Amino acid sequence: MKENKLSGKKKPILPPIDKDSVYAEAALPFLLILVCLSVTLVAAVIDRFIYPFGNELLSPIILQVVVILLPCYLMILIISPDRRAGAQRHSIGFGKLHVEYIFFIIFSAMFMMCTSLVLSMLFGGTYSSAEGYTLLGVFTAGQNEYTTSIPYLLITYVILPAISEELLFRGIIYSQLKKINAPLAVAVSSVISAVFCFSIGGLVPALFSALALTFVLYTTGSLAACIIVHLIFNLYKLFLETNISAYFLSAQNRVLLILTVVIAFLISSLLFFSECSKIYRARAAAVTQENQNKTSLKTTLRELWRDVRLTLSFRPTLVCAIISLIIYVAMLTIGLVT
């Protein structure tokens, strides 16, 4: 605290936070969601009823650029008026990625792969390689795309989704809502990320993957770590899970398969939680005793409910959320009808 020489009164070093402007900023992530869903709906209508893009090799690439990357770029310009690249990266969570997180990144990817497979088996999210690879519920990679070059598959279904989805869900939605309430940011970004798979059977595995990637961002403080984990996970989803899922659906000896999956899950869990324990023990040792006081769960839930009400009380946020929900229902309806 500093003293005012004229009045002798103490004044805060930092200016008070304008709560109204902070909650108003929550409208920006919801606006971005609305824009992405609207463009996706238009693309789905064109694909289903006007001109089928299923056989167009460039359509998945164009989709990701138009639906996600372009709106995200425009939103970054809004939330980061400073045009310097460093300031823009900082505004979406692109912190420095430290070398000591290399094993945490590898074990996180392993844990995501094994847990996702277990959840897929439990909740019916498995699919055979003959059904293709769905991207945002709009375009599906048919058999002809599986016979194309490996570089095309890597760019379309591994690299672009990892960059665009992390930029959208963790880089903008999570980072912006974190200014209001961290649990709120985790919940909204993870749920939105999960529902963007447009698959009821794959909703639970997608929700887990979203939560895991958010934890990676929270632990490392770098969006680059999330992108790397997502890249590894996409490689697994494209080249391994389809074959594993197909084998699971047709295997005669399912007990052996399930036993193998459970063992892989236990090993990956052990490696992942051991690395987490090492990281957070080191952090705890560096934190002073005064800063170790933890807020009770009851208080955290009360603050979360308060911030949800205040966020939705801002009319543009509520309008964007309602329209986004309507568009999402329309997307599901189109998928069921066609």
GROMACS .gro file of C-alpha atoms in nm, residues 25-283:
model
  259
   25GLU     CA    1  -1.569  -1.007  -2.193
   26ALA     CA    2  -1.732  -1.347  -2.136
   27ALA     CA    3  -1.960  -1.265  -2.428
   28LEU     CA    4  -1.665  -1.291  -2.668
   29PRO     CA    5  -1.607  -1.669  -2.628
   30PHE     CA    6  -1.980  -1.732  -2.659
   31LEU     CA    7  -1.991  -1.512  -2.968
   32LEU     CA    8  -1.705  -1.714  -3.116
   33ILE     CA    9  -1.892  -2.038  -3.044
   34LEU     CA   10  -2.200  -1.895  -3.214
   35VAL     CA   11  -2.001  -1.798  -3.524
   36CYS     CA   12  -1.829  -2.140  -3.549
   37LEU     CA   13  -2.158  -2.328  -3.508
   38SER     CA   14  -2.335  -2.103  -3.760
   39VAL     CA   15  -2.073  -2.162  -4.028
   40THR     CA   16  -2.077  -2.534  -3.950
   41LEU     CA   17  -2.455  -2.543  -3.988
   42VAL     CA   18  -2.435  -2.369  -4.325
   43ALA     CA   19  -2.169  -2.617  -4.439
   44ALA     CA   20  -2.379  -2.911  -4.316
   45VAL     CA   21  -2.690  -2.788  -4.502
   46ILE     CA   22  -2.490  -2.745  -4.825
   47ASP     CA   23  -2.328  -3.087  -4.781
   48ARG     CA   24  -2.653  -3.272  -4.702
   49PHE     CA   25  -2.908  -3.101  -4.927
   50ILE     CA   26  -2.737  -2.898  -5.200
   51TYR     CA   27  -2.397  -3.034  -5.300
   52PRO     CA   28  -2.231  -3.333  -5.129
   53PHE     CA   29  -1.871  -3.253  -5.046
   54GLY     CA   30  -1.791  -3.601  -4.916
   55ASN     CA   31  -1.562  -3.687  -5.207
   56GLU     CA   32  -1.382  -3.354  -5.218
   57LEU     CA   33  -1.035  -3.401  -5.069
   58LEU     CA   34  -0.991  -3.031  -4.993
   59SER     CA   35  -1.327  -2.989  -4.819
   60PRO     CA   36  -1.206  -3.094  -4.469
   61ILE     CA   37  -0.915  -2.850  -4.493
   62ILE     CA   38  -1.138  -2.564  -4.610
   63LEU     CA   39  -1.386  -2.649  -4.335
   64GLN     CA   40  -1.130  -2.617  -4.058
   65VAL     CA   41  -0.994  -2.291  -4.196
   66VAL     CA   42  -1.335  -2.128  -4.243
   67VAL     CA   43  -1.513  -2.271  -3.937
   68ILE     CA   44  -1.235  -2.242  -3.677
   69LEU     CA   45  -0.908  -2.079  -3.781
   70LEU     CA   46  -1.049  -1.767  -3.946
   71PRO     CA   47  -1.299  -1.684  -3.665
   72CYS     CA   48  -1.027  -1.751  -3.406
   73TYR     CA   49  -0.787  -1.516  -3.581
   74LEU     CA   50  -1.049  -1.241  -3.590
   75MET     CA   51  -1.129  -1.298  -3.221
   76ILE     CA   52  -0.760  -1.274  -3.130
   77LEU     CA   53  -0.749  -0.933  -3.297
   78ILE     CA   54  -1.041  -0.828  -3.076
   79ILE     CA   55  -0.913  -0.959  -2.742
   80SER     CA   56  -0.555  -0.847  -2.808
   81PRO     CA   57  -0.549  -0.493  -2.948
   82ASP     CA   58  -0.170  -0.501  -2.922
   83ARG     CA   59  -0.070  -0.618  -3.269
   84ARG     CA   60   0.268  -0.752  -3.158
   85ALA     CA   61   0.293  -1.127  -3.205
   86GLY     CA   62   0.422  -1.178  -2.851
   87ALA     CA   63   0.124  -1.000  -2.697
   88GLN     CA   64  -0.121  -1.196  -2.910
   89ARG     CA   65   0.040  -1.527  -2.818
   90HIS     CA   66   0.028  -1.433  -2.451
   91SER     CA   67  -0.343  -1.347  -2.473
   92ILE     CA   68  -0.428  -1.705  -2.580
   93GLY     CA   69  -0.200  -1.886  -2.335
   94PHE     CA   70   0.106  -1.951  -2.550
   95GLY     CA   71   0.348  -1.948  -2.257
   96LYS     CA   72   0.701  -2.080  -2.279
   97LEU     CA   73   0.717  -2.460  -2.292
   98HIS     CA   74   0.985  -2.584  -2.054
   99VAL     CA   75   1.193  -2.894  -2.127
  100GLU     CA   76   1.112  -3.055  -1.791
  101TYR     CA   77   0.754  -3.115  -1.909
  102ILE     CA   78   0.858  -3.355  -2.187
  103PHE     CA   79   0.774  -3.672  -1.989
  104PHE     CA   80   0.451  -3.519  -1.862
  105ILE     CA   81   0.345  -3.451  -2.223
  106ILE     CA   82   0.429  -3.806  -2.335
  107PHE     CA   83   0.257  -3.971  -2.039
  108SER     CA   84  -0.047  -3.742  -2.077
  109ALA     CA   85  -0.087  -3.855  -2.439
  110MET     CA   86  -0.054  -4.222  -2.336
  111PHE     CA   87  -0.309  -4.177  -2.057
  112MET     CA   88  -0.552  -4.003  -2.294
  113MET     CA   89  -0.521  -4.279  -2.554
  114CYS     CA   90  -0.577  -4.567  -2.314
  115THR     CA   91  -0.855  -4.401  -2.115
  116SER     CA   92  -1.032  -4.287  -2.432
  117LEU     CA   93  -1.031  -4.644  -2.563
  118VAL     CA   94  -1.171  -4.777  -2.234
  119LEU     CA   95  -1.446  -4.514  -2.233
  120SER     CA   96  -1.523  -4.581  -2.598
  121MET     CA   97  -1.574  -4.948  -2.520
  122LEU     CA   98  -1.793  -4.870  -2.219
  123PHE     CA   99  -2.011  -4.605  -2.384
  124GLY     CA  100  -2.035  -4.736  -2.738
  125GLY     CA  101  -1.807  -4.484  -2.899
  126THR     CA  102  -1.607  -4.740  -3.095
  127TYR     CA  103  -1.639  -4.760  -3.470
  128SER     CA  104  -1.494  -4.965  -3.750
  129SER     CA  105  -1.247  -4.835  -4.004
  130ALA     CA  106  -1.509  -4.889  -4.276
  131GLU     CA  107  -1.728  -4.613  -4.127
  132GLY     CA  108  -1.469  -4.346  -4.197
  133TYR     CA  109  -1.336  -4.062  -3.987
  134THR     CA  110  -1.586  -3.787  -3.904
  135LEU     CA  111  -1.473  -3.426  -3.882
  136LEU     CA  112  -1.709  -3.193  -3.690
  137GLY     CA  113  -2.003  -3.406  -3.799
  138VAL     CA  114  -2.003  -3.250  -4.145
  139PHE     CA  115  -1.754  -3.413  -4.378
  140THR     CA  116  -1.648  -3.776  -4.353
  141ALA     CA  117  -1.330  -3.921  -4.494
  142GLY     CA  118  -1.442  -4.201  -4.722
  143GLN     CA  119  -1.247  -4.500  -4.842
  144ASN     CA  120  -1.093  -4.295  -5.122
  145GLU     CA  121  -0.931  -4.061  -4.870
  146TYR     CA  122  -0.779  -4.350  -4.679
  147THR     CA  123  -0.595  -4.446  -4.996
  148THR     CA  124  -0.447  -4.098  -5.040
  149SER     CA  125  -0.100  -3.999  -4.932
  150ILE     CA  126   0.008  -4.002  -4.570
  151PRO     CA  127   0.102  -3.629  -4.579
  152TYR     CA  128  -0.258  -3.543  -4.672
  153LEU     CA  129  -0.396  -3.749  -4.384
  154LEU     CA  130  -0.149  -3.595  -4.140
  155ILE     CA  131  -0.231  -3.239  -4.242
  156THR     CA  132  -0.608  -3.287  -4.261
  157TYR     CA  133  -0.683  -3.514  -3.966
  158VAL     CA  134  -0.385  -3.471  -3.732
  159ILE     CA  135  -0.209  -3.134  -3.758
  160LEU     CA  136  -0.494  -2.897  -3.852
  161PRO     CA  137  -0.746  -3.032  -3.596
  162ALA     CA  138  -0.488  -3.018  -3.316
  163ILE     CA  139  -0.394  -2.656  -3.387
  164SER     CA  140  -0.744  -2.526  -3.464
  165GLU     CA  141  -0.927  -2.703  -3.180
  166GLU     CA  142  -0.669  -2.611  -2.916
  167LEU     CA  143  -0.671  -2.252  -3.038
  168LEU     CA  144  -1.051  -2.241  -3.010
  169PHE     CA  145  -1.129  -2.438  -2.695
  170ARG     CA  146  -0.823  -2.384  -2.474
  171GLY     CA  147  -0.658  -2.082  -2.633
  172ILE     CA  148  -0.959  -1.849  -2.651
  173ILE     CA  149  -1.260  -1.994  -2.466
  174TYR     CA  150  -1.069  -2.123  -2.161
  175SER     CA  151  -0.824  -1.834  -2.141
  176GLN     CA  152  -1.097  -1.570  -2.163
  177LEU     CA  153  -1.336  -1.733  -1.914
  178LYS     CA  154  -1.051  -1.796  -1.672
  179LYS     CA  155  -1.048  -1.421  -1.607
  180ILE     CA  156  -1.385  -1.468  -1.438
  181ASN     CA  157  -1.368  -1.809  -1.275
  182ALA     CA  158  -1.127  -2.100  -1.335
  183PRO     CA  159  -1.380  -2.383  -1.272
  184LEU     CA  160  -1.625  -2.205  -1.502
  185ALA     CA  161  -1.357  -2.187  -1.773
  186VAL     CA  162  -1.279  -2.558  -1.734
  187ALA     CA  163  -1.647  -2.659  -1.747
  188VAL     CA  164  -1.750  -2.444  -2.044
  189SER     CA  165  -1.442  -2.510  -2.261
  190SER     CA  166  -1.453  -2.886  -2.194
  191VAL     CA  167  -1.827  -2.926  -2.257
  192ILE     CA  168  -1.814  -2.718  -2.576
  193SER     CA  169  -1.513  -2.916  -2.696
  194ALA     CA  170  -1.696  -3.245  -2.630
  195VAL     CA  171  -2.022  -3.150  -2.800
  196PHE     CA  172  -1.833  -3.033  -3.108
  197CYS     CA  173  -1.773  -3.402  -3.190
  198PHE     CA  174  -2.146  -3.419  -3.282
  199SER     CA  175  -2.159  -3.781  -3.167
  200ILE     CA  176  -2.372  -3.909  -2.879
  201GLY     CA  177  -2.169  -4.230  -2.851
  202GLY     CA  178  -1.840  -4.043  -2.842
  203LEU     CA  179  -1.953  -3.770  -2.602
  204VAL     CA  180  -1.806  -3.918  -2.284
  205PRO     CA  181  -1.462  -4.000  -2.434
  206ALA     CA  182  -1.455  -3.653  -2.595
  207LEU     CA  183  -1.541  -3.487  -2.263
  208PHE     CA  184  -1.262  -3.675  -2.088
  209SER     CA  185  -1.012  -3.578  -2.359
  210ALA     CA  186  -1.115  -3.213  -2.325
  211LEU     CA  187  -1.069  -3.222  -1.947
  212ALA     CA  188  -0.730  -3.390  -1.986
  213LEU     CA  189  -0.610  -3.129  -2.236
  214THR     CA  190  -0.729  -2.849  -2.005
  215PHE     CA  191  -0.528  -3.008  -1.724
  216VAL     CA  192  -0.223  -3.014  -1.954
  217LEU     CA  193  -0.265  -2.640  -2.013
  218TYR     CA  194  -0.312  -2.574  -1.641
  219THR     CA  195  -0.001  -2.775  -1.551
  220THR     CA  196   0.237  -2.652  -1.820
  221GLY     CA  197   0.095  -2.303  -1.873
  222SER     CA  198   0.157  -2.343  -2.245
  223LEU     CA  199  -0.090  -2.399  -2.527
  224ALA     CA  200   0.197  -2.555  -2.723
  225ALA     CA  201   0.193  -2.852  -2.482
  226CYS     CA  202  -0.178  -2.903  -2.549
  227ILE     CA  203  -0.117  -2.898  -2.924
  228ILE     CA  204   0.160  -3.158  -2.896
  229VAL     CA  205  -0.056  -3.391  -2.682
  230HIS     CA  206  -0.347  -3.340  -2.922
  231LEU     CA  207  -0.121  -3.421  -3.220
  232ILE     CA  208  -0.015  -3.751  -3.063
  233PHE     CA  209  -0.374  -3.829  -2.971
  234ASN     CA  210  -0.496  -3.759  -3.326
  235LEU     CA  211  -0.229  -3.991  -3.467
  236TYR     CA  212  -0.363  -4.264  -3.242
  237LYS     CA  213  -0.728  -4.188  -3.331
  238LEU     CA  214  -0.662  -4.194  -3.705
  239PHE     CA  215  -0.423  -4.486  -3.745
  240LEU     CA  216  -0.477  -4.708  -3.439
  241GLU     CA  217  -0.816  -4.670  -3.272
  242THR     CA  218  -1.016  -4.747  -3.585
  243ASN     CA  219  -0.834  -5.081  -3.620
  244ILE     CA  220  -0.852  -5.154  -3.248
  245SER     CA  221  -1.222  -5.069  -3.247
  246ALA     CA  222  -1.286  -5.288  -3.551
  247TYR     CA  223  -1.103  -5.576  -3.382
  248PHE     CA  224  -1.300  -5.518  -3.063
  249LEU     CA  225  -1.627  -5.545  -3.254
  250SER     CA  226  -1.532  -5.867  -3.432
  251ALA     CA  227  -1.288  -6.038  -3.193
  252GLN     CA  228  -1.370  -6.392  -3.086
  253ASN     CA  229  -1.162  -6.371  -2.769
  254ARG     CA  230  -1.284  -6.047  -2.614
  255VAL     CA  231  -1.156  -6.136  -2.268
  256LEU     CA  232  -0.796  -6.125  -2.391
  257LEU     CA  233  -0.856  -5.793  -2.568
  258ILE     CA  234  -1.020  -5.633  -2.264
  259LEU     CA  235  -0.742  -5.764  -2.039
  260THR     CA  236  -0.481  -5.609  -2.270
  261VAL     CA  237  -0.663  -5.276  -2.272
  262VAL     CA  238  -0.698  -5.274  -1.891
  263ILE     CA  239  -0.327  -5.349  -1.843
  264ALA     CA  240  -0.234  -5.069  -2.085
  265PHE     CA  241  -0.470  -4.834  -1.898
  266LEU     CA  242  -0.317  -4.920  -1.560
  267ILE     CA  243   0.040  -4.872  -1.685
  268SER     CA  244  -0.040  -4.538  -1.850
  269SER     CA  245  -0.225  -4.422  -1.537
  270LEU     CA  246   0.070  -4.513  -1.317
  271LEU     CA  247   0.315  -4.321  -1.538
  272PHE     CA  248   0.084  -4.020  -1.572
  273PHE     CA  249  -0.001  -3.978  -1.204
  274SER     CA  250   0.358  -4.043  -1.098
  275GLU     CA  251   0.477  -3.758  -1.321
  276CYS     CA  252   0.195  -3.533  -1.194
  277SER     CA  253   0.294  -3.612  -0.837
  278LYS     CA  254   0.656  -3.518  -0.909
  279ILE     CA  255   0.560  -3.188  -1.070
  280TYR     CA  256   0.318  -3.079  -0.798
  281ARG     CA  257   0.545  -3.188  -0.512
  282ALA     CA  258   0.815  -2.965  -0.658
  283ARG     CA  259   0.567  -2.678  -0.685
   0.00000   0.00000   0.00000
